Short mmCIF file of C-alpha atoms in Angstrom, two decimals:
data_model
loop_
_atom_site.label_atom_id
_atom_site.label_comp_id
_atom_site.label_asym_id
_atom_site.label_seq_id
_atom_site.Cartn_x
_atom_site.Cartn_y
_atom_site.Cartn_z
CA UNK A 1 32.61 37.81 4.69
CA UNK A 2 30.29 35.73 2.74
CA UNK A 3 30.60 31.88 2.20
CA UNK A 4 32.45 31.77 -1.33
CA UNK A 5 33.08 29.26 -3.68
CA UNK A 6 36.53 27.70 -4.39
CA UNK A 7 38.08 25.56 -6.58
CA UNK A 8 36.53 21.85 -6.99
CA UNK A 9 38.63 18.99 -5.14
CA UNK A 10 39.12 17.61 -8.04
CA UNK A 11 38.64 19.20 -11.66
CA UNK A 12 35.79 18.10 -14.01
CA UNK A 13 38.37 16.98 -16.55
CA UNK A 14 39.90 14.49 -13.98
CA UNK A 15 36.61 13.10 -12.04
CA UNK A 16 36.69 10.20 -13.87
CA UNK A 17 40.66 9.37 -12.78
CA UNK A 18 40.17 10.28 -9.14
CA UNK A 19 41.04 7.06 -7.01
CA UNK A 20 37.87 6.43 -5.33
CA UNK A 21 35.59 7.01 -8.35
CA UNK A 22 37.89 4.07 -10.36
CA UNK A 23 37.68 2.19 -7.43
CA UNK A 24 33.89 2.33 -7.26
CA UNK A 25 33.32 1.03 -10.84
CA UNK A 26 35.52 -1.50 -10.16
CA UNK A 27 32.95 -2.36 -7.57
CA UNK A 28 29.98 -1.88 -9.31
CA UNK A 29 31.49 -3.52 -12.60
CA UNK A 30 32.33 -6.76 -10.45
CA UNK A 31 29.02 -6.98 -9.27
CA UNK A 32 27.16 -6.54 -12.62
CA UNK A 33 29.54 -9.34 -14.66
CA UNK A 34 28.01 -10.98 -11.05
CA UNK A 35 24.59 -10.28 -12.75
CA UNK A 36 25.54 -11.32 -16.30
CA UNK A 37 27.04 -14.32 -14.91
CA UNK A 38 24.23 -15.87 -12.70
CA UNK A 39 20.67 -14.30 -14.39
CA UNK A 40 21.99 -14.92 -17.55
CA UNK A 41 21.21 -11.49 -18.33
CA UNK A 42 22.35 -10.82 -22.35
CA UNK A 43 23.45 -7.13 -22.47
CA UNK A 44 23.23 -4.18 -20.04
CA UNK A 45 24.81 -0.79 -21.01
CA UNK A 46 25.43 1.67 -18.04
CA UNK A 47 26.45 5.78 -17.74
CA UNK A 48 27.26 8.06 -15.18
CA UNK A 49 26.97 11.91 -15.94
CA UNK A 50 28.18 14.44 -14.13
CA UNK A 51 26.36 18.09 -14.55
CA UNK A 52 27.79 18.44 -18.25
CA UNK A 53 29.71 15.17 -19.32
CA UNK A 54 29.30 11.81 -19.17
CA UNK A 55 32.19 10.61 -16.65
CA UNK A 56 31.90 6.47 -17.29
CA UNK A 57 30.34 4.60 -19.90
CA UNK A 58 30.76 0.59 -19.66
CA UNK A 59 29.33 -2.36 -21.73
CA UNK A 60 28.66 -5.55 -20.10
CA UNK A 61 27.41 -8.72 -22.66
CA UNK A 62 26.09 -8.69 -25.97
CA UNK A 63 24.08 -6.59 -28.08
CA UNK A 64 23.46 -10.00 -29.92
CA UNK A 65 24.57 -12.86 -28.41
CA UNK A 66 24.47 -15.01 -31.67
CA UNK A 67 26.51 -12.38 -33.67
CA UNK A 68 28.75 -12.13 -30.70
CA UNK A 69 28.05 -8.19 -30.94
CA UNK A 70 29.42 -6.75 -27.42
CA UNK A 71 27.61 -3.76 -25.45
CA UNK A 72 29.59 -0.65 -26.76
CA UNK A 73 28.36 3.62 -26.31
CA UNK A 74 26.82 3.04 -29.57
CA UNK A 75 24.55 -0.12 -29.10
CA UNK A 76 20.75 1.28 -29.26
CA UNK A 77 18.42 0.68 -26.84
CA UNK A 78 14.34 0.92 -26.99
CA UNK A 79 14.19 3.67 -24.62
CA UNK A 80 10.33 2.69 -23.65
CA UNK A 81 8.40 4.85 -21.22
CA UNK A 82 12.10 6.97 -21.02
CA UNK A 83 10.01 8.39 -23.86
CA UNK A 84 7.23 10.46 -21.98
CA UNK A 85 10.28 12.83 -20.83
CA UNK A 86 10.30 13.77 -24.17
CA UNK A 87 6.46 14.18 -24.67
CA UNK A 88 6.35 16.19 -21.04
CA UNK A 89 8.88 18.36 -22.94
CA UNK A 90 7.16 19.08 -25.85
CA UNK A 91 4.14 20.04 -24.21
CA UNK A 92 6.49 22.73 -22.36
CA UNK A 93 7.71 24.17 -25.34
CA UNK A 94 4.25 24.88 -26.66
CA UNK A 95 3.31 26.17 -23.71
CA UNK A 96 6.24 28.57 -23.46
CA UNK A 97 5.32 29.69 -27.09
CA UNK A 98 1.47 30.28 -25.98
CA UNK A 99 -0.21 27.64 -27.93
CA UNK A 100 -1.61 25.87 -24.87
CA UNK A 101 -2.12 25.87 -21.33
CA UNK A 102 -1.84 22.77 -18.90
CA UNK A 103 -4.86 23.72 -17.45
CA UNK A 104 -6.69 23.32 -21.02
CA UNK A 105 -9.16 20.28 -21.66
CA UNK A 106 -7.83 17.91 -23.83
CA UNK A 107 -11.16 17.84 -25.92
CA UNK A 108 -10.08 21.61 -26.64
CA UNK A 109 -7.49 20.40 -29.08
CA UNK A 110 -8.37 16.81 -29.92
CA UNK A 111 -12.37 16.75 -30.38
CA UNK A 112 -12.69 13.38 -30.52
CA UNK A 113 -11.26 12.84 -27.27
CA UNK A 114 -14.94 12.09 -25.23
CA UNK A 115 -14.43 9.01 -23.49
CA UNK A 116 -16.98 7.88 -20.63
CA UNK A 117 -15.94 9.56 -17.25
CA UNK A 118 -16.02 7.15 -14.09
CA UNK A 119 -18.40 9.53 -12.70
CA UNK A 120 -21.17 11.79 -14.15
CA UNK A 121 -19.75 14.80 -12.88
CA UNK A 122 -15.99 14.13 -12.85
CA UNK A 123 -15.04 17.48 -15.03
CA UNK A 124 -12.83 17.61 -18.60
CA UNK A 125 -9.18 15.87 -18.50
CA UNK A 126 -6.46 18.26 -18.83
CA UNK A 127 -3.33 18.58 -20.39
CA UNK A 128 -1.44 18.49 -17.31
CA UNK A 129 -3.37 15.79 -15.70
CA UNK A 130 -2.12 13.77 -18.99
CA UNK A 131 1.36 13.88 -17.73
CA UNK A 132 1.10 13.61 -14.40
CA UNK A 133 -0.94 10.22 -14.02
CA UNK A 134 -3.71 11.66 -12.75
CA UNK A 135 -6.36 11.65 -15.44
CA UNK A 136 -7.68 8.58 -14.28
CA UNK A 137 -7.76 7.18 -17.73
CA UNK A 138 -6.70 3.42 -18.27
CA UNK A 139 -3.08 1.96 -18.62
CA UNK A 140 -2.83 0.79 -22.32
CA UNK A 141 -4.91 1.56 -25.28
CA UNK A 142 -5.53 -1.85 -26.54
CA UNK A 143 -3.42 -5.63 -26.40
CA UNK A 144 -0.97 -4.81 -27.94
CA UNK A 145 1.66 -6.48 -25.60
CA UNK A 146 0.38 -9.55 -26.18
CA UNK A 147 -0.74 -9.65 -29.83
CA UNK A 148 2.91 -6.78 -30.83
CA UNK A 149 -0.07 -5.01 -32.63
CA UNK A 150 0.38 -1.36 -31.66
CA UNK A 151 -2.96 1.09 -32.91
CA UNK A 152 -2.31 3.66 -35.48
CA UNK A 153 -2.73 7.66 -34.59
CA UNK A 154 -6.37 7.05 -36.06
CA UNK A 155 -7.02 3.87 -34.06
CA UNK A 156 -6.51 5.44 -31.18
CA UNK A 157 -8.91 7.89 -32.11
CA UNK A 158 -11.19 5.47 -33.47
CA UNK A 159 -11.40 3.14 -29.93
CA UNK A 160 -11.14 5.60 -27.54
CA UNK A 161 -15.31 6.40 -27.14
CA UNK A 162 -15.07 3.04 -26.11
CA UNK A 163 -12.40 3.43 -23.30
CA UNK A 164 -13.96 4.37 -19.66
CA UNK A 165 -11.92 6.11 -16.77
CA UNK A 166 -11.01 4.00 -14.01
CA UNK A 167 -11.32 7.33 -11.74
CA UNK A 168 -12.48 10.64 -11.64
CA UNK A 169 -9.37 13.11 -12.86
CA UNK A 170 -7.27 14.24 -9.76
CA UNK A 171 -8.59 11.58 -7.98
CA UNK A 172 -5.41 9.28 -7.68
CA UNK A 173 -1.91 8.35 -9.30
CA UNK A 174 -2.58 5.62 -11.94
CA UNK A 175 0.14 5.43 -14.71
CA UNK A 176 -1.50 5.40 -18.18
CA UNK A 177 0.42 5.02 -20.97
CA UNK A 178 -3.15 5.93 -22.82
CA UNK A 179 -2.71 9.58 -21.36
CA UNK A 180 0.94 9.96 -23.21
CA UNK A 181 -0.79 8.89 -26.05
CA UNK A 182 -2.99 11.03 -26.27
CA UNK A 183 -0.09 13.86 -25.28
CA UNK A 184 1.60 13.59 -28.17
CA UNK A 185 -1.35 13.61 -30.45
CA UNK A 186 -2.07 17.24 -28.54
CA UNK A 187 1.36 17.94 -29.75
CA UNK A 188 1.20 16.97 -33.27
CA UNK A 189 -1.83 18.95 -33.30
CA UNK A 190 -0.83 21.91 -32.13
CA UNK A 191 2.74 22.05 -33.73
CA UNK A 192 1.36 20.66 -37.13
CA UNK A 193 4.25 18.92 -37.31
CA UNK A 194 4.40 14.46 -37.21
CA UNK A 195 5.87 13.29 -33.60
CA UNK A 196 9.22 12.59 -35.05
CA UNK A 197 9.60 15.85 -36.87
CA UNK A 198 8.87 17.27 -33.70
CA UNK A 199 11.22 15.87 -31.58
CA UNK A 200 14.04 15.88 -34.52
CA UNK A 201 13.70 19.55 -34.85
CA UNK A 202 12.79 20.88 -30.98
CA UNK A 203 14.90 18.16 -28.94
CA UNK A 204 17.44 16.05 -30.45
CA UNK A 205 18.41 18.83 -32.38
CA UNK A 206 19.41 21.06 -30.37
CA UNK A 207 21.11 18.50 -27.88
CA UNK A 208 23.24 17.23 -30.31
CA UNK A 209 21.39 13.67 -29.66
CA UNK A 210 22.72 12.28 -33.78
CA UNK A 211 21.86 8.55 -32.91
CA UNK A 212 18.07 9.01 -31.42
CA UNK A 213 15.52 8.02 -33.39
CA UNK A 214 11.69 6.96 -33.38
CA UNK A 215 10.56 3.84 -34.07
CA UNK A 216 13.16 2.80 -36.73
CA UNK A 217 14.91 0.04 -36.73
CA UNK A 218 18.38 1.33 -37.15
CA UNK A 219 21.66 -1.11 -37.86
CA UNK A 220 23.21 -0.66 -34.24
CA UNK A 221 19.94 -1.38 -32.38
CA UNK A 222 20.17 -4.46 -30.28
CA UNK A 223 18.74 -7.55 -29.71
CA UNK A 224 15.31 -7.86 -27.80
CA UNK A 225 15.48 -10.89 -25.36
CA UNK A 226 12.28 -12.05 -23.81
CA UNK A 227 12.61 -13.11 -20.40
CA UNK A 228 14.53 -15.88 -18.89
CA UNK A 229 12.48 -19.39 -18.83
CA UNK A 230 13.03 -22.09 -16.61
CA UNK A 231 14.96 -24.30 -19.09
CA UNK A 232 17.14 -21.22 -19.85
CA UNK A 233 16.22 -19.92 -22.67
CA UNK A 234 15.22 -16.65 -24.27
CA UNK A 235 12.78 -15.70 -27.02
CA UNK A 236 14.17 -13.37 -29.77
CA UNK A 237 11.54 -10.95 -29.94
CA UNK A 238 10.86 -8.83 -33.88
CA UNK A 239 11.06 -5.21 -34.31
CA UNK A 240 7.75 -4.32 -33.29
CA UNK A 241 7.02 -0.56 -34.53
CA UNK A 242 4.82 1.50 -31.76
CA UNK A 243 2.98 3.29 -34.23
CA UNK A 244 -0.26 5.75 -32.29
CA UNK A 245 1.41 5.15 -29.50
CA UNK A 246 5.61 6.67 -30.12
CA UNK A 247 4.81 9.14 -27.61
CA UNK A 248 4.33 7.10 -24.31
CA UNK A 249 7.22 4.31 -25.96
CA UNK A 250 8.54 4.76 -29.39
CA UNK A 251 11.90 6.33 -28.69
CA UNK A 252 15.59 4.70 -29.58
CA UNK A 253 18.52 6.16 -28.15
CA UNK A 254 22.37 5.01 -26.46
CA UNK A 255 24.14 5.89 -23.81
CA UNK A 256 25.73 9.06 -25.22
CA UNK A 257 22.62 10.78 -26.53
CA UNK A 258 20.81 10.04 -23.11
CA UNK A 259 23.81 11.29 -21.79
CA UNK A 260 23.62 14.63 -23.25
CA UNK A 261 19.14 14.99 -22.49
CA UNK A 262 20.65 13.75 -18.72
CA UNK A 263 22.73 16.98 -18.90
CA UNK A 264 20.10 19.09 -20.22
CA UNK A 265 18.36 18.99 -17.32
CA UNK A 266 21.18 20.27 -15.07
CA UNK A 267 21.21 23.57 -17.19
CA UNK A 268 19.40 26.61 -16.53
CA UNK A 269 18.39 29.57 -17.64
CA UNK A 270 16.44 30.79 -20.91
CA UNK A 271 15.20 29.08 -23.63
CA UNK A 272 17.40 28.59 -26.29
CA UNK A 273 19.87 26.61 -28.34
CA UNK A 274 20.55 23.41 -25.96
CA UNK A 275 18.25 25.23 -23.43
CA UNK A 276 15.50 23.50 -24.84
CA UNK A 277 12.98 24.71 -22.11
CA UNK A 278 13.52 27.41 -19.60
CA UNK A 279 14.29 27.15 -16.46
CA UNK A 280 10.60 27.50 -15.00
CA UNK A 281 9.92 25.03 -16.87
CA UNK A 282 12.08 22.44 -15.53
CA UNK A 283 11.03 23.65 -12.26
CA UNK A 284 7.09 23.26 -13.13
CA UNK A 285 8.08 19.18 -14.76
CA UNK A 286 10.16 18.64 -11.24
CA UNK A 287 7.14 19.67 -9.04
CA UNK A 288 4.93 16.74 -7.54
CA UNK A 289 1.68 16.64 -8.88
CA UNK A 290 0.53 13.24 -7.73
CA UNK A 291 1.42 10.50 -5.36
CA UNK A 292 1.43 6.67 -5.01
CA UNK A 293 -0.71 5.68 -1.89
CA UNK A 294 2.51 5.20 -0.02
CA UNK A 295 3.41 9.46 -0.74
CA UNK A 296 6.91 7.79 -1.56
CA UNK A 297 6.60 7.84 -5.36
CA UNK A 298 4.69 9.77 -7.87
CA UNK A 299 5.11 12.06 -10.85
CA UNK A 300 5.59 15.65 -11.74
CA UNK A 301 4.69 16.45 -15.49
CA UNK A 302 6.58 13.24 -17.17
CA UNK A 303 8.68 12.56 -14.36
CA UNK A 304 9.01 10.48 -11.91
CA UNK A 305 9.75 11.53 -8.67
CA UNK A 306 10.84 8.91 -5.84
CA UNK A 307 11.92 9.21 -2.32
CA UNK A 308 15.14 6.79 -1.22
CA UNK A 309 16.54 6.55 2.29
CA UNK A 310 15.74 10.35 2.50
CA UNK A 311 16.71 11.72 -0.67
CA UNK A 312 14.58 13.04 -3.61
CA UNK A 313 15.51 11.52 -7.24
CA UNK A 314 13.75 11.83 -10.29
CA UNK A 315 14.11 10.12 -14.06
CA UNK A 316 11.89 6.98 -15.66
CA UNK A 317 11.63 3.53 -16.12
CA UNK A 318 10.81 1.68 -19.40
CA UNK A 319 9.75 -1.52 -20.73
CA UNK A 320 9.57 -2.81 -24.27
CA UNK A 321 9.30 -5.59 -25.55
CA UNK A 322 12.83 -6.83 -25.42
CA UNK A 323 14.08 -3.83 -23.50
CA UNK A 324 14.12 -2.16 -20.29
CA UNK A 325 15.66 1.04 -19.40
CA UNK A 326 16.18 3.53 -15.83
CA UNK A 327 17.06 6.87 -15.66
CA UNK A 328 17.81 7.99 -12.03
CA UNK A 329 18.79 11.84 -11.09
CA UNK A 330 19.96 13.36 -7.88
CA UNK A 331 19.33 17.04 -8.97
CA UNK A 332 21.26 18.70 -6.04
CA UNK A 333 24.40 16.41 -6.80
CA UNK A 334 23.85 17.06 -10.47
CA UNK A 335 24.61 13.75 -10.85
CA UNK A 336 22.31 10.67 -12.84
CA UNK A 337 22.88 7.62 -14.11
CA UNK A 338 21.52 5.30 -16.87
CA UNK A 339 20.67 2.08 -17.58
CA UNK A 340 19.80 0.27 -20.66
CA UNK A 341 19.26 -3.95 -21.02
CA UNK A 342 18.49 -5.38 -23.87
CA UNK A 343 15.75 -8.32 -22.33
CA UNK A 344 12.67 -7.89 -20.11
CA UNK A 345 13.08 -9.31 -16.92
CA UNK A 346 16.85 -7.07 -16.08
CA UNK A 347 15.12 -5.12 -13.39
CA UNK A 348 17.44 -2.15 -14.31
CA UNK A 349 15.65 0.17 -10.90
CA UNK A 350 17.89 -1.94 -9.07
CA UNK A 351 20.30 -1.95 -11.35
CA UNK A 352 20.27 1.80 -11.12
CA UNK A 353 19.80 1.93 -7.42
CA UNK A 354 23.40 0.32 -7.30
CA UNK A 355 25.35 2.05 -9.98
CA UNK A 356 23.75 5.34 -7.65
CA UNK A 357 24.63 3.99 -4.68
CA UNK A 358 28.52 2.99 -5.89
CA UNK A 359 29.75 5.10 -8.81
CA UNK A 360 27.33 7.90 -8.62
CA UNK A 361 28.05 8.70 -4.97
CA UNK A 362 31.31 8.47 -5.34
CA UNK A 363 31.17 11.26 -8.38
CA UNK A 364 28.61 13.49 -6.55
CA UNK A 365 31.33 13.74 -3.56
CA UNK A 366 34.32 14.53 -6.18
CA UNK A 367 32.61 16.86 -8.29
CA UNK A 368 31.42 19.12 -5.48
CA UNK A 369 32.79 22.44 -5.12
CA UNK A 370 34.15 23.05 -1.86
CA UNK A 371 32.58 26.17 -0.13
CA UNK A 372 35.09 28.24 2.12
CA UNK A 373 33.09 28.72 5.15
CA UNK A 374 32.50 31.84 7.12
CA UNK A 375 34.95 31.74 9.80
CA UNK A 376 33.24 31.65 13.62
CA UNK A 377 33.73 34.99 15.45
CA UNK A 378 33.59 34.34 19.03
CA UNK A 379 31.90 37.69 19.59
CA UNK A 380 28.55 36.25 18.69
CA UNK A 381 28.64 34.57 21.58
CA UNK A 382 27.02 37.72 22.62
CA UNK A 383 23.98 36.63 20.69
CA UNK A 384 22.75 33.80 23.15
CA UNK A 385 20.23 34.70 25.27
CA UNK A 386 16.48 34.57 25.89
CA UNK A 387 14.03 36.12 23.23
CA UNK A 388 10.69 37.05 23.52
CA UNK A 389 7.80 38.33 21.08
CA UNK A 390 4.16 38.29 21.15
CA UNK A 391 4.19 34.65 19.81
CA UNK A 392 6.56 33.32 22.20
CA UNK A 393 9.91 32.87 23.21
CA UNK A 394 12.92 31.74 21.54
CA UNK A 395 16.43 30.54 23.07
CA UNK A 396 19.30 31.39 21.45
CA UNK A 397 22.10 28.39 22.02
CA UNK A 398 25.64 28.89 22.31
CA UNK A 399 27.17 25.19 20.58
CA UNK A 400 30.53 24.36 19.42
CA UNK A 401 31.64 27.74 17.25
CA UNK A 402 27.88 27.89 16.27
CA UNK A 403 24.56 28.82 17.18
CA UNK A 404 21.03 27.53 17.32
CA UNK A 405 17.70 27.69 18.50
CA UNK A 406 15.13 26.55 20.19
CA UNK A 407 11.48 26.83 22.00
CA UNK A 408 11.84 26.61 25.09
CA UNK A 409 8.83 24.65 25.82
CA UNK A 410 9.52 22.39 22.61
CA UNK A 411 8.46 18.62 23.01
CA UNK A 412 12.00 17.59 21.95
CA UNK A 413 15.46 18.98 20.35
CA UNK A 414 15.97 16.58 17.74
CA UNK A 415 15.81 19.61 15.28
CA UNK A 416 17.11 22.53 16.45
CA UNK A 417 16.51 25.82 13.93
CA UNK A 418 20.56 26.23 12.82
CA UNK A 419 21.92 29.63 12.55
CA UNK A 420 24.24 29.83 9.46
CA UNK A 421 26.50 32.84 9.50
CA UNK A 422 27.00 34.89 6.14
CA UNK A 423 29.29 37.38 7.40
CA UNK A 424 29.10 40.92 9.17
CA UNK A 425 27.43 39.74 11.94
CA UNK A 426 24.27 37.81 10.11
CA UNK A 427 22.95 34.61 9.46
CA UNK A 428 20.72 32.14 7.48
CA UNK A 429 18.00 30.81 9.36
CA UNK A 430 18.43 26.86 8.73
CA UNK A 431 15.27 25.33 9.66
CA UNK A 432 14.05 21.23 9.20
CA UNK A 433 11.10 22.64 7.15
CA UNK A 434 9.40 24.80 4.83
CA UNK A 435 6.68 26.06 7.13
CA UNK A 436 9.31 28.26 9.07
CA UNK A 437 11.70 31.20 8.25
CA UNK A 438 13.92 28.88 6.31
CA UNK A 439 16.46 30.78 4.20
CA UNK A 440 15.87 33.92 5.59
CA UNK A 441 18.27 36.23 7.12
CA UNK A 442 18.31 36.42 10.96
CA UNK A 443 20.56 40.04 12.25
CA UNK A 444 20.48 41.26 15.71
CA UNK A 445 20.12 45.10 16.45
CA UNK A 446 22.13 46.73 19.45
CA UNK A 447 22.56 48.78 22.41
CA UNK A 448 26.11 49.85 23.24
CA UNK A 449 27.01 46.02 22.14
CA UNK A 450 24.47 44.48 23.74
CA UNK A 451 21.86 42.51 21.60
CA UNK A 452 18.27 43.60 21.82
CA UNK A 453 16.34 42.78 19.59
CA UNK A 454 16.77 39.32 17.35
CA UNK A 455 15.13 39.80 13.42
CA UNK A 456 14.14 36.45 11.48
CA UNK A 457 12.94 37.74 7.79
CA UNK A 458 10.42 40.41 8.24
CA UNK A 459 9.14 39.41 12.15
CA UNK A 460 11.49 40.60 15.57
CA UNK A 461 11.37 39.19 19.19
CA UNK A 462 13.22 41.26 21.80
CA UNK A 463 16.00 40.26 24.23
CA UNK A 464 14.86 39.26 27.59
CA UNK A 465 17.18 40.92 30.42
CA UNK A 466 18.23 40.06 33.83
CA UNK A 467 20.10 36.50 34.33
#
């Protein structure tokens, strides 16, 4: 029999009661008032979602300190650079209606776009190399963090000759909030429709996300703090409107809306309704394009992808002025978390990194469906034994109730190639990596019970007989 699915340990409707998931946000929550307490940080608004619902919100602060406004699911945030997830998303939708390609030039939609190149044979800047930091273009398209002056759409348009690539496209990872920029003026163009509209209609929409917003400065929006200063004090930063540049920064959300785009991208299948891009399209935004130096971070189209004590998560960080934000997904959990502050030196990776670590572990392990395994057979015992093909040979291991191999002139067996069973006698071929057989079906042909010949996916090695 095959491996099948059975009921989850514990239900989705009672995750959030189980034991050890209360007793982790009592952990984490102790540790953040920790944070309030001793930073003097003023608000910080965390979520944990689970595949399709959001299984702990909590507040900890103020919204506004001098209104004595506390944290609640409905305080807005700034999302910040949470925002190019939405601008890697539009460009996907296009795409999957045939009005662009990633591989297109940018200068194919936006003519103006004809900036000096680092090089004098570096090639056009495409679409995809927009989202994926690797257009080489510059961080920012003017001061505004310092002067709060953000460049209209025709600003932009106006200073970019001006602009010159740091690098050649493809060359290296640099984050450029200038590329996102420019992204969303791709998708204006193409859709014919303002950013907003476009994300109203396509994305918020559709995911039921009623409190999102760009760039307005809506009643439940919270206070921006500047950073801490030594005598203790914070600066009360304005509403400062993003203008040109909504599409790298402009978007305002809460917990619950971000809660429902975190669950969008646990979904698959075809576009439509809340499926707001298929599901080769999430695939194609979750792909690596480009890497930091250390191969340990990088991006995939809007996303960015990070490697943590040997797991893969993806999401964003922001920073406004006044607000910084973390999303933080373990896809194969199906389990991500958010954070939202409301001041600029929160550091709310770490932040994250904890409420992962704590709460979000904790979740992951409860929400799991339990798998029934396929019982050992002791009769494949009969399946250890030497192999040997044209390529090599290959020893079949009898371990405890299971079976693995190895190379018999392999440098070490720190990995051994695992053999899964999935009933009626075959298995999975569980190998450390991708260059191998890995998740193909391994099934052993023979002779009046005796194995002779071992199969791994489309390639055989025969039994080797004697002692």
């Amino acid at each position: 029999m095959r491996a099948q699915p059975v009921a989850p340990a514990v239900g989705p409707t009672s995750i959030a009661a189980a034991p050890d998931v209360l007793a982790a946000e009592r952990l984490f929550s102790a540790w953040m008032e920790g944070q309030i307490a001793y930073r003097g940080l003023p608000g910080v608004a965390v979520g944990v979602v689970s595949d399709q619902q959001l299984v702990w919100f909590k507040g900890f602060g103020y919204a506004d300190i001098k209104a004595n406004r506390p944290v609640t699911a409905s305080t807005r945030f700034r999302m910040a650079s949470n925002s190019k997830l939405f601008t890697a998303i539009a460009i996907m939708q296009l795409r999957e209606d045939g009005k662009l390609r990633l591989d297109d030039p940018v200068v194919k939609y936006l003519p103006w776009f004809k900036a000096r190149t680092a090089g004098s044979d570096d090639g056009p800047i495409t679409i995809e190399q927009l989202l994926s930091h690797s257009s080489g273009l510059q961080r920012e398209a003017g001061d505004h963090w310092e002067s709060l002056s953000f460049p209209t759409a025709s600003e932009v348009e106006h200073l970019y000759p001006e602009r010159q690539a740091a690098f050649a496209p493809a060359t290296r990872w640099k984050y450029s909030n200038l590329a996102f920029t420019v992204a969303g003026r791709v998708v204006e163009t193409v859709s014919g429709e303002t950013w907003a509209d476009y994300l109203q209609k396509h994305i918020f929409d559709p995911l039921g996300m009623t409190e999102s917003s760009v760039d307005k400065n809506v009643p439940e929006l919270t206070a921006p703090y500047g950073r801490r200063m030594p005598d203790g004090t914070r600066e009360i930063l304005p509403f400062i409107d993003s203008r040109g540049m909504a599409a790298a920064t402009g978007l305002t959300s809460d917990v619950n809306d971000m809660a429902k785009f975190m669950s969008a991208q646990f979904r698959r299948g075809p576009r439509g309704g809340s499926q707001i891009v298929s599901s080769g399209s999430w695939r194609e935004m979750l792909r690596v394009r480009s890497v930091d130096e250390t191969w340990t971070s990088g991006s995939g189209l809007g996303f960015d992808v990070k490697r943590v004590k040997d797991r893969t998560y993806i999401g964003h960080g922001g920073g406004y002025l006044g607000n910084t934000t973390q999303t933080l997904i373990q896809l194969d959990d199906k389990v991500g978390v958010i954070v939202l502050t409301n001041t600029n030196d929160s550091n709310p990776s770490d932040i994250a990194n904890q409420l992962m670590a704590t709460v979000g572990q904790v979740v992951a392990t409860a929400s799991k469906p339990k798998t029934a395994p396929v019982a050992w057979n002791p009769a494949w015992a009969r399946f250890a034994g030497l192999y040997r093909g044209r390529w090599g040979d290959q020893q079949v291991v009898l371990l405890n109730d299971r079976l693995a191999i190895i190379a018999p002139n392999a440098p070490n067996l720190d990995n051994p190639v695992t053999l899964d069973p999935v009933g009626e006698g075959r298995f999975r071929y569980g190998a450390p990596t991708g260059g191998s057989a890995i998740g193909e079906i391994v099934s052993f042909a023979e002779v009046a019970g005796r194995p002779m010949r071992m199969t791994v996916g489309d390639t055989w090695v025969d039994r080797v007989q004697g002692p």
